[in-house]
mmCIF file of C-alpha atoms and ligand atoms in Angstrom:
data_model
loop_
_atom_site.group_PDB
_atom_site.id
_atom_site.type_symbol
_atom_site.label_atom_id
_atom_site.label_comp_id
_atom_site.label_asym_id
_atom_site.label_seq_id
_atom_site.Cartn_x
_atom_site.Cartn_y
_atom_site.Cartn_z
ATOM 1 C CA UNK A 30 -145.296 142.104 -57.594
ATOM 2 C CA UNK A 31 -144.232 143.903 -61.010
ATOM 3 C CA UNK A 32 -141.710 146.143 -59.668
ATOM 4 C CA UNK A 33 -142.973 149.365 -61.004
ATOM 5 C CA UNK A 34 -142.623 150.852 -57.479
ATOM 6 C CA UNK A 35 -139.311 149.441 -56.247
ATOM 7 C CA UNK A 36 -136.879 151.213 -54.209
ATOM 8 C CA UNK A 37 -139.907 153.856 -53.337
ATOM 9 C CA UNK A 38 -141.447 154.700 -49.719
ATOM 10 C CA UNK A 39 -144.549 155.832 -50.047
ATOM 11 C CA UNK A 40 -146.698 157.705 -47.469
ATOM 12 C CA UNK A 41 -150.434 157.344 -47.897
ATOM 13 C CA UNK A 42 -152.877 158.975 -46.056
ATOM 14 C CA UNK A 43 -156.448 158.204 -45.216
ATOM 15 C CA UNK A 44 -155.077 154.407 -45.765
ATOM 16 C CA UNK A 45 -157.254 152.687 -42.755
ATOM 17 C CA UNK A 46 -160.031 151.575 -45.279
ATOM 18 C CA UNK A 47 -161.405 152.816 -48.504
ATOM 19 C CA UNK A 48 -159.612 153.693 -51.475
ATOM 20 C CA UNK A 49 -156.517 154.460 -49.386
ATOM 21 C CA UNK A 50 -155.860 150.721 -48.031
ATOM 22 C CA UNK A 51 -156.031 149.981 -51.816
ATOM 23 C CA UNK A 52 -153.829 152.250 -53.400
ATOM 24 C CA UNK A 53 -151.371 151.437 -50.123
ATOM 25 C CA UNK A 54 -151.684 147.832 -51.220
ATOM 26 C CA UNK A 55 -151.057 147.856 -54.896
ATOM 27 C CA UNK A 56 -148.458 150.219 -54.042
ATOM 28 C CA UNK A 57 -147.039 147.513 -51.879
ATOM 29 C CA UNK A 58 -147.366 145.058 -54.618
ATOM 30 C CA UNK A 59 -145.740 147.218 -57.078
ATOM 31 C CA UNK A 60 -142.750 146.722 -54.485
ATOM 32 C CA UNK A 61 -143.076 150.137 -52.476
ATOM 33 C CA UNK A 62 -142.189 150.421 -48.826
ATOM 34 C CA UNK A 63 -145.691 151.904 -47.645
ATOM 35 C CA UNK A 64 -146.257 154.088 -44.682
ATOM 36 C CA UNK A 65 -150.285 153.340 -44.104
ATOM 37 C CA UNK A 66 -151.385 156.914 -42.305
ATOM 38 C CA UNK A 67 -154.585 157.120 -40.744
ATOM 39 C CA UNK A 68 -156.609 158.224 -37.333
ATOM 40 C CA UNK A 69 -157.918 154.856 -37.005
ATOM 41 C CA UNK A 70 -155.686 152.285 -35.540
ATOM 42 C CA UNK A 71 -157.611 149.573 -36.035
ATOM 43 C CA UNK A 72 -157.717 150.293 -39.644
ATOM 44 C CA UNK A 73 -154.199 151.311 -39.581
ATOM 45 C CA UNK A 74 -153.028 147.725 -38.570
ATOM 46 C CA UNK A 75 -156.117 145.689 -40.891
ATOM 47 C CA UNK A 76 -153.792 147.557 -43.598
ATOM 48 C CA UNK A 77 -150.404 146.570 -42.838
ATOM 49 C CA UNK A 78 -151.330 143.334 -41.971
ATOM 50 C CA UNK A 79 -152.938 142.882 -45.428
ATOM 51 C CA UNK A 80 -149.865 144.362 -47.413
ATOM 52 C CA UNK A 81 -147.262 141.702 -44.971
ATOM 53 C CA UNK A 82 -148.990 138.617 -45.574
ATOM 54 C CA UNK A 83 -148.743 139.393 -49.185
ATOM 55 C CA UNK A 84 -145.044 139.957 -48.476
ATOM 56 C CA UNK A 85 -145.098 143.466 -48.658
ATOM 57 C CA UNK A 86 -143.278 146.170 -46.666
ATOM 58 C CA UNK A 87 -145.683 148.345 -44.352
ATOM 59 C CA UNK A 88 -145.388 150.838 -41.018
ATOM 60 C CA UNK A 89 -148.349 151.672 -39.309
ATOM 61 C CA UNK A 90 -148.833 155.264 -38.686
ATOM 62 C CA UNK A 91 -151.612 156.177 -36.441
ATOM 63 C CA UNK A 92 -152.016 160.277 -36.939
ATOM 64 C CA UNK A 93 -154.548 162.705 -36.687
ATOM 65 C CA UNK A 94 -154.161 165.147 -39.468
ATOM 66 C CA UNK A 95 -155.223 167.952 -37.802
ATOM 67 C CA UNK A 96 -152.447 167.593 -35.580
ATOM 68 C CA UNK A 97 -149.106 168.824 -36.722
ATOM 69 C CA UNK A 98 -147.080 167.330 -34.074
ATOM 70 C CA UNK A 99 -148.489 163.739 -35.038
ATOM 71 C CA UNK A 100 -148.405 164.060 -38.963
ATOM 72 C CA UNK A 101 -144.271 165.389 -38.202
ATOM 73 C CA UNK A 102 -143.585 162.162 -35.914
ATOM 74 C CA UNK A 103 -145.722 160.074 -38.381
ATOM 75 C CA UNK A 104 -143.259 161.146 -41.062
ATOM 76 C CA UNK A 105 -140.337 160.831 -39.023
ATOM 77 C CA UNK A 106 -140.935 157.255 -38.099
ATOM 78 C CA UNK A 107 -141.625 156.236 -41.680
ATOM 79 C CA UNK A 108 -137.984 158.198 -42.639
ATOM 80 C CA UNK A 109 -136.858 156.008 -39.549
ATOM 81 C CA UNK A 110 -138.226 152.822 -41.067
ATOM 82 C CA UNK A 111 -137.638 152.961 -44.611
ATOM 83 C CA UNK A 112 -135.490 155.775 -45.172
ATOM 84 C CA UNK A 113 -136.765 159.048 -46.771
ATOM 85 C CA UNK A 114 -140.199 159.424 -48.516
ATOM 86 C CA UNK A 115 -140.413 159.304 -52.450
ATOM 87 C CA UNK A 116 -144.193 159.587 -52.835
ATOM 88 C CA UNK A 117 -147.152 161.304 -51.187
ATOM 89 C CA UNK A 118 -151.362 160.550 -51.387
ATOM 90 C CA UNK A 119 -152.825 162.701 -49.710
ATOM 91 C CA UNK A 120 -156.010 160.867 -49.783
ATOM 92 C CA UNK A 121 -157.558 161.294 -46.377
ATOM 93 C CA UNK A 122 -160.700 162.918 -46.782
ATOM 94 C CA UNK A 123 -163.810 163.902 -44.579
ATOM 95 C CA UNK A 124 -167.398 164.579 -46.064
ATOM 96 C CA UNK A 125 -169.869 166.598 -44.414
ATOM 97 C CA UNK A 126 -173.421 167.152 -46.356
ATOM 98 C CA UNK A 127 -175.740 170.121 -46.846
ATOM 99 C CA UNK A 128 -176.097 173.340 -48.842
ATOM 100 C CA UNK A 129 -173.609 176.238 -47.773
ATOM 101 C CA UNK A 130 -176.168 178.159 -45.104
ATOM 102 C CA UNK A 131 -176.788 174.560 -43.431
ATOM 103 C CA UNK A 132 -172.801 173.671 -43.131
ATOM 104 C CA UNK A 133 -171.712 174.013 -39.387
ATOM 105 C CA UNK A 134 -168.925 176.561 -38.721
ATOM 106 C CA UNK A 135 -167.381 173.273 -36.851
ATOM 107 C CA UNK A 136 -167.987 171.152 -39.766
ATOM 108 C CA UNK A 137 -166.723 173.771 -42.680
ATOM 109 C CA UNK A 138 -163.599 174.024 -40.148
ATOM 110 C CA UNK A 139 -163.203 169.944 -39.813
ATOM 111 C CA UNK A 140 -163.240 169.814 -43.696
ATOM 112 C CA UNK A 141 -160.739 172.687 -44.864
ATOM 113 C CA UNK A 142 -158.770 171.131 -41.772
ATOM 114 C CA UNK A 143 -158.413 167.531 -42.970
ATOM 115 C CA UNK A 144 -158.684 167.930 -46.400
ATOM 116 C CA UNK A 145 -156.169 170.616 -47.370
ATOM 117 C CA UNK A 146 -154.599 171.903 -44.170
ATOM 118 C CA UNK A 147 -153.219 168.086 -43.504
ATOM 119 C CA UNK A 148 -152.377 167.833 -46.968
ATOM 120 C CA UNK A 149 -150.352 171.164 -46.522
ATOM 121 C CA UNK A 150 -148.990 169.650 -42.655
ATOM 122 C CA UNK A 151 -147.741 166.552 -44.964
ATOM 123 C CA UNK A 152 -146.263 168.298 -47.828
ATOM 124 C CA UNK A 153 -144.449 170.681 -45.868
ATOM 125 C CA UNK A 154 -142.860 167.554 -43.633
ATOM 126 C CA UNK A 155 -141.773 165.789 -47.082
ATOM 127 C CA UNK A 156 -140.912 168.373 -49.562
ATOM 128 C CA UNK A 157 -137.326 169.218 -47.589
ATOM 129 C CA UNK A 158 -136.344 165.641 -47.828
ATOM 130 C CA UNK A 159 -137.772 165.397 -51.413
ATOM 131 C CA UNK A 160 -135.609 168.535 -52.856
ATOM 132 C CA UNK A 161 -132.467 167.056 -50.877
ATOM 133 C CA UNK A 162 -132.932 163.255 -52.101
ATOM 134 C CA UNK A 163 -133.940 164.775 -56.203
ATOM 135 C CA UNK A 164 -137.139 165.150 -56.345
ATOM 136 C CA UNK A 165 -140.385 162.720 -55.914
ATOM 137 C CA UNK A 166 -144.329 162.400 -56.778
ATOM 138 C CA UNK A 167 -147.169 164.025 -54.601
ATOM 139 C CA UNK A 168 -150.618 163.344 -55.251
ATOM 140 C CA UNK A 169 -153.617 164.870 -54.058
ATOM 141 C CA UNK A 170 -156.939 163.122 -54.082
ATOM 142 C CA UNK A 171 -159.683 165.492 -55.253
ATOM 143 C CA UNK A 172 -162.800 164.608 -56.779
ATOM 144 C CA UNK A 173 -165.060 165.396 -59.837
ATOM 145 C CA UNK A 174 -166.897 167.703 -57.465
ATOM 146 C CA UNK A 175 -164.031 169.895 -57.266
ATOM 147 C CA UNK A 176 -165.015 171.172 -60.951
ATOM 148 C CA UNK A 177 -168.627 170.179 -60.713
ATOM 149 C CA UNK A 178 -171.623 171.476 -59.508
ATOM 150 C CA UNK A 179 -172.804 168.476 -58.006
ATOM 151 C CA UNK A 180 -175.579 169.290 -55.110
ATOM 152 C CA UNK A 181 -175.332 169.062 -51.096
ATOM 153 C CA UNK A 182 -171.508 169.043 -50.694
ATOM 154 C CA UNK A 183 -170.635 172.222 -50.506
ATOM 155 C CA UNK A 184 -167.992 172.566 -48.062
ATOM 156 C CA UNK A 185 -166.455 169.489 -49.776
ATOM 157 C CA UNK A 186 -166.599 170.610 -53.039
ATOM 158 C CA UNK A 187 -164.583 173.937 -52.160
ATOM 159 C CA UNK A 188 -161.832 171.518 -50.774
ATOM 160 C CA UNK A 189 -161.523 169.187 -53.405
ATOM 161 C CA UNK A 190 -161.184 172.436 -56.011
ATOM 162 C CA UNK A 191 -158.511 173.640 -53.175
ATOM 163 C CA UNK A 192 -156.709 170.699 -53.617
ATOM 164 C CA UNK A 193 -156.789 170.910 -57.510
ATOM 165 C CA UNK A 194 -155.928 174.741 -57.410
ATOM 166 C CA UNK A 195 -152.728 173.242 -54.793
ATOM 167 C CA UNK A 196 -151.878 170.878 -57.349
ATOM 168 C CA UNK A 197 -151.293 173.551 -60.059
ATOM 169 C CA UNK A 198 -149.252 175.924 -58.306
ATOM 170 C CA UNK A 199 -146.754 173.551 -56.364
ATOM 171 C CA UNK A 200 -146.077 171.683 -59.706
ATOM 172 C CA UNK A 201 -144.640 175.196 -60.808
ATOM 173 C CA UNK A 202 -142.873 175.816 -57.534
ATOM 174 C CA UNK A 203 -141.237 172.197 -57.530
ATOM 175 C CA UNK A 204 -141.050 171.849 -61.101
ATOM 176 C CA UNK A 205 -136.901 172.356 -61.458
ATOM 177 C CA UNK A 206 -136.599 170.428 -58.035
ATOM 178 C CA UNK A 207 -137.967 167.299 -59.821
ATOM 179 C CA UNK A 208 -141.121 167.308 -57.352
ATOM 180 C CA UNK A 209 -144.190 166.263 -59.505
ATOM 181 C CA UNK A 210 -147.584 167.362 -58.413
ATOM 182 C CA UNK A 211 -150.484 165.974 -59.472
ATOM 183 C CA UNK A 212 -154.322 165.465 -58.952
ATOM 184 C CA UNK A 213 -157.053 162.396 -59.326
ATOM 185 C CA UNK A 214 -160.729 163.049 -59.400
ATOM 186 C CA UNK A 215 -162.731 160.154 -59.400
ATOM 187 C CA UNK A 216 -166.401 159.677 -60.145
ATOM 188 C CA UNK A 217 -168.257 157.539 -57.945
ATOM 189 C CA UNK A 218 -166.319 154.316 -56.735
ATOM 190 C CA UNK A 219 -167.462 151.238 -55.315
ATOM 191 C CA UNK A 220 -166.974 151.726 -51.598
ATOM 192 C CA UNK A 221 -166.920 151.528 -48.288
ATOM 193 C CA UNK A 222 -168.599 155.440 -48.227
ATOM 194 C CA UNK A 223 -171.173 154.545 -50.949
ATOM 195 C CA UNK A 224 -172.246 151.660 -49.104
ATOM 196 C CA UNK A 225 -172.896 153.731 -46.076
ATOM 197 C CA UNK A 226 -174.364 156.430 -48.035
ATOM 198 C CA UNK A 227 -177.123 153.862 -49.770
ATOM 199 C CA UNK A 228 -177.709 152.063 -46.441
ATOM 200 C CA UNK A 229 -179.118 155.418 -45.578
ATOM 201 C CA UNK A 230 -181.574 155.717 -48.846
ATOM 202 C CA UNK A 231 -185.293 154.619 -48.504
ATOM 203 C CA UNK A 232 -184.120 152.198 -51.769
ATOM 204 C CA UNK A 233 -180.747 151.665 -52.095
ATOM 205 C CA UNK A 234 -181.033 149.766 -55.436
ATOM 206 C CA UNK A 235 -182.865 152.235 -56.901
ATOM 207 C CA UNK A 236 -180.291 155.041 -55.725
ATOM 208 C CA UNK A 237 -177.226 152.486 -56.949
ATOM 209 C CA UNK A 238 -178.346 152.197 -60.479
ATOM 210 C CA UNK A 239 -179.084 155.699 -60.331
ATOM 211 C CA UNK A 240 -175.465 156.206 -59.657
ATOM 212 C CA UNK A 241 -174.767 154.039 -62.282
ATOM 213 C CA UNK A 242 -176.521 155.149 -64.486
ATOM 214 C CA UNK A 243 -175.390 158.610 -64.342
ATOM 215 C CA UNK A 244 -171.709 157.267 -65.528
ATOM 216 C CA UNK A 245 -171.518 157.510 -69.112
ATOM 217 C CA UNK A 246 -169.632 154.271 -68.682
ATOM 218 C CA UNK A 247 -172.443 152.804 -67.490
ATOM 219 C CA UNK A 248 -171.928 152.169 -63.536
ATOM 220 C CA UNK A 249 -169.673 153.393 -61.076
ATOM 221 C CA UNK A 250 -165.996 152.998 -60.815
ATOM 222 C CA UNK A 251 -163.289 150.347 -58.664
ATOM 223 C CA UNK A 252 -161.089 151.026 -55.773
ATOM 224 C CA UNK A 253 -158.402 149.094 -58.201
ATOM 225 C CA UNK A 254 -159.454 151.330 -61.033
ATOM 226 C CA UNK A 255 -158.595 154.377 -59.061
ATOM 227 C CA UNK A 256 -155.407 152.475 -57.540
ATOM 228 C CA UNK A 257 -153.689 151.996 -61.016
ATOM 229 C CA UNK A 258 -153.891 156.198 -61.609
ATOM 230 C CA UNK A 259 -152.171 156.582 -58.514
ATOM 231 C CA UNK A 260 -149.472 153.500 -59.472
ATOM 232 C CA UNK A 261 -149.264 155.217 -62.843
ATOM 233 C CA UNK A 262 -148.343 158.748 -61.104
ATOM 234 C CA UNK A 263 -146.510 157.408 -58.357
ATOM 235 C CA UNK A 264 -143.931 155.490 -60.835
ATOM 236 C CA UNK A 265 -141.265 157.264 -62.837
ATOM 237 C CA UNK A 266 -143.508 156.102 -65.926
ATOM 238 C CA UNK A 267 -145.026 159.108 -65.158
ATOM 239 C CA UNK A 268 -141.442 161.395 -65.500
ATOM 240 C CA UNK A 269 -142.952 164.206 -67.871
ATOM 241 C CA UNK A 270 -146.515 164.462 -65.942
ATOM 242 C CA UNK A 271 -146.975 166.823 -63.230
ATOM 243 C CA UNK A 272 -149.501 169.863 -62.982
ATOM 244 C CA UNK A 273 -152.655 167.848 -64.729
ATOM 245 C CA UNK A 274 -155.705 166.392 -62.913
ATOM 246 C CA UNK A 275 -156.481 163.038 -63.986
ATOM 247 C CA UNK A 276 -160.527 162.414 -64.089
ATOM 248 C CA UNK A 277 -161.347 158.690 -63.466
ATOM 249 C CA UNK A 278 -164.726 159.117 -64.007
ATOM 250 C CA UNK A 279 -166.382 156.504 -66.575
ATOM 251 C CA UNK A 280 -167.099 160.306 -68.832
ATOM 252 C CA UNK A 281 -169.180 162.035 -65.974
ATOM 253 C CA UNK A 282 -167.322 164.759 -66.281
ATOM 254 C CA UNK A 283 -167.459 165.690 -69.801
ATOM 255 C CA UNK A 284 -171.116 164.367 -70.015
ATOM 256 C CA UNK A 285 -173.593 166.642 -72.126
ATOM 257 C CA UNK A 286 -176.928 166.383 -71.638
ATOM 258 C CA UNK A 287 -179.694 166.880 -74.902
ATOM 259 C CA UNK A 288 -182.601 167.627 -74.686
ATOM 260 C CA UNK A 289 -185.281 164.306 -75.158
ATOM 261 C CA UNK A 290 -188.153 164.937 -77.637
HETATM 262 N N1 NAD B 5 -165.759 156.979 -52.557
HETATM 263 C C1 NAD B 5 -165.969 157.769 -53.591
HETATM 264 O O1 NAD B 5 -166.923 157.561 -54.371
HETATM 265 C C2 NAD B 5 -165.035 158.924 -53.857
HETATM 266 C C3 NAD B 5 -165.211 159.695 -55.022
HETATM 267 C C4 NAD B 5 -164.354 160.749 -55.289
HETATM 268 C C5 NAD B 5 -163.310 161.043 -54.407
HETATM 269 N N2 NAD B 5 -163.160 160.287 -53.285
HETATM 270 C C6 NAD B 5 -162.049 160.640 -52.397
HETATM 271 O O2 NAD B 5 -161.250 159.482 -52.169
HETATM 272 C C7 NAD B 5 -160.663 159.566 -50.868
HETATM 273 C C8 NAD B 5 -160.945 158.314 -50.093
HETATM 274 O O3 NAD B 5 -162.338 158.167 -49.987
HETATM 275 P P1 NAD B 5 -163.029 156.847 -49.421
HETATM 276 O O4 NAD B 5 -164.250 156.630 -50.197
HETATM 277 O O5 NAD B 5 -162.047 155.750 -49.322
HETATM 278 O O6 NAD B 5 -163.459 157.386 -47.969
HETATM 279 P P2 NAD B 5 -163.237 156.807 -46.509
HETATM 280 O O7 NAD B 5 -164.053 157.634 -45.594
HETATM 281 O O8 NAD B 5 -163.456 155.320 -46.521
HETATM 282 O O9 NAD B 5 -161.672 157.068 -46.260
HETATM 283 C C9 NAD B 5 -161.173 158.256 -45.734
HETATM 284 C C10 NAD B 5 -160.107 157.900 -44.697
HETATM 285 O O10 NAD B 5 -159.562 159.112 -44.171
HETATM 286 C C11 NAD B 5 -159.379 158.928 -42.774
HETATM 287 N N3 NAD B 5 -159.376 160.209 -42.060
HETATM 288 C C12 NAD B 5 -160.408 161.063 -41.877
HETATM 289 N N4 NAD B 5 -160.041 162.084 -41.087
HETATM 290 C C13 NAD B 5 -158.738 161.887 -40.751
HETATM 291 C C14 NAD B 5 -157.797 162.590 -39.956
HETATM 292 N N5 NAD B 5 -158.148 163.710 -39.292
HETATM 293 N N6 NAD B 5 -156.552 162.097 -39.847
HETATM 294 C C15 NAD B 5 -156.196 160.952 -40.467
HETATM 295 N N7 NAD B 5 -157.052 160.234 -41.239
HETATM 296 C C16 NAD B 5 -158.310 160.691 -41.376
HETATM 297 C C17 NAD B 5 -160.558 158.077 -42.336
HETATM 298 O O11 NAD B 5 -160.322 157.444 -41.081
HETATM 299 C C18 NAD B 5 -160.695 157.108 -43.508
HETATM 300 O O12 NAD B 5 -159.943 155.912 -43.297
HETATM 301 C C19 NAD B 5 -161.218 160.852 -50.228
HETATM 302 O O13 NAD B 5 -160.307 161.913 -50.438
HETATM 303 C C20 NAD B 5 -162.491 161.095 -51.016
HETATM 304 O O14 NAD B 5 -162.848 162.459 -51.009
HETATM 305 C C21 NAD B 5 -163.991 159.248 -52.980
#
């Protein structure tokens, strides 16, 4: 542990695998009390059993985002359990495929549902305790498709530029209340969802060094890499930053292309 996070409970959601479970657990190193959110209880407790045996303080919070009875008794058993929250990821993200026409009405609903309306159901739960306790960091995980047009994600895309529009305008309305608001896009990372997505290719190590390849960096990104943004934002390292989107995207997003002879 370095301490950078110490005396801070942090709620992160989406935290029952993925890139949640490691930001909650270099949070949790950093010396955080971590509330691990997610639907999936067996996730939930892989988690917080992975942050205690590295000594680290964690509560499991099984919740349904959609719900907004469960996210305000998730919240209220972390405030129970380590007093009141500091820091907010709302990280918990679903991905359904396909060009607008082809997008379920069911499936455009689940996404705008879980991605920014449980975002919103958290931040409203935290933001009282945040303005009475002097302020605190939420940060909302978008994505480099929330600024580009990348193809057959639609419905995700819209969210993720939701959540970067939502970033913008709450770090002006929490501002003065010392509330800082701020955004991470990443590339493409290393995980559990790209494995699952190449499994599903006719050649998967074609499609991964095509993935790579299309990072100016030259391959895709961590979980840790995208962790330390969040430790970075989360800490008060990060006192004068609020209202910016951090890309952590190996240059993808500021890639020009010319043409080849
Ligand atoms: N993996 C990437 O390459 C990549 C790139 C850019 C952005 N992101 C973003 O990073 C975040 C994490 O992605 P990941 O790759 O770890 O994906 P993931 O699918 O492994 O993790 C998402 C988590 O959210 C949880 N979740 C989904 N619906 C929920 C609900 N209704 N209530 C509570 N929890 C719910 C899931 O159970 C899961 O644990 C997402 O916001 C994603 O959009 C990922």
């Amino acid at each position: 542990m370095t301490d950078r996070l110490a005396g801070k409970v942090a709620l992160v959601t989406g935290a029952g695998g993925g890139i949640g479970r490691g930001i909650a657990q270099r949070f949790a190193r950093e010396g955080a009390a971590v509330g691990v959110l997610d639907r999936l209880a067996d996730g939930v407790e892989a988690t917080v059993r992975a942050i205690q045996d590295a000594g680290g303080k964690a509560a499991a919070l099984v919740c349904d985002l959609r719900e907004p009875e469960q996210v305000q008794a998730a919240v209220n058993q972390l405030r129970t359990t380590f007093g009141p929250v500091n820091v907010v990821v709302n990280n918990a993200a679903v991905m359904p495929s396909g060009k607008l026409h082809e997008v379920s009405l069911a499936d455009w609903d689940r996404v705008f549902d879980v991605n920014v309306r449980g975002a919103y159901l958290v931040c409203r739960e935290v933001i009282p305790d945040m303005i009475a306790h002097g302020g605190g960091s939420i940060i909302h995980m978008a994505s480099v498709t929330g600024v580009l047009g990348l193809p057959g994600i639609a419905a995700y895309s819209a969210t993720k530029g939701a959540l970067i529009a939502l970033t913008r305008s709450m770090s002006t309305d929490y501002a003065a209340q010392g509330i800082r608001v701020n955004s991470v896009s990443p590339g493409t990372i290393d995980s559990p969802m790209l494995h699952d997505f190449l499994a599903q290719q006719r050649d998967p190590a074609m499609r991964r060094a095509e993935f790579d390849a299309m990072h100016p960096i030259g391959r895709v990104g961590t979980i840790d890499e995208v962790a330390s943004v969040f430790v970075f934002l989360a800490s008060d390292e990060a006192s004068f930053v609020t209202g910016a989107n951090y890309t952590v995207d190996g240059g993808l997003s500021v890639k020009g292309e010319q043409p080849q002879d």
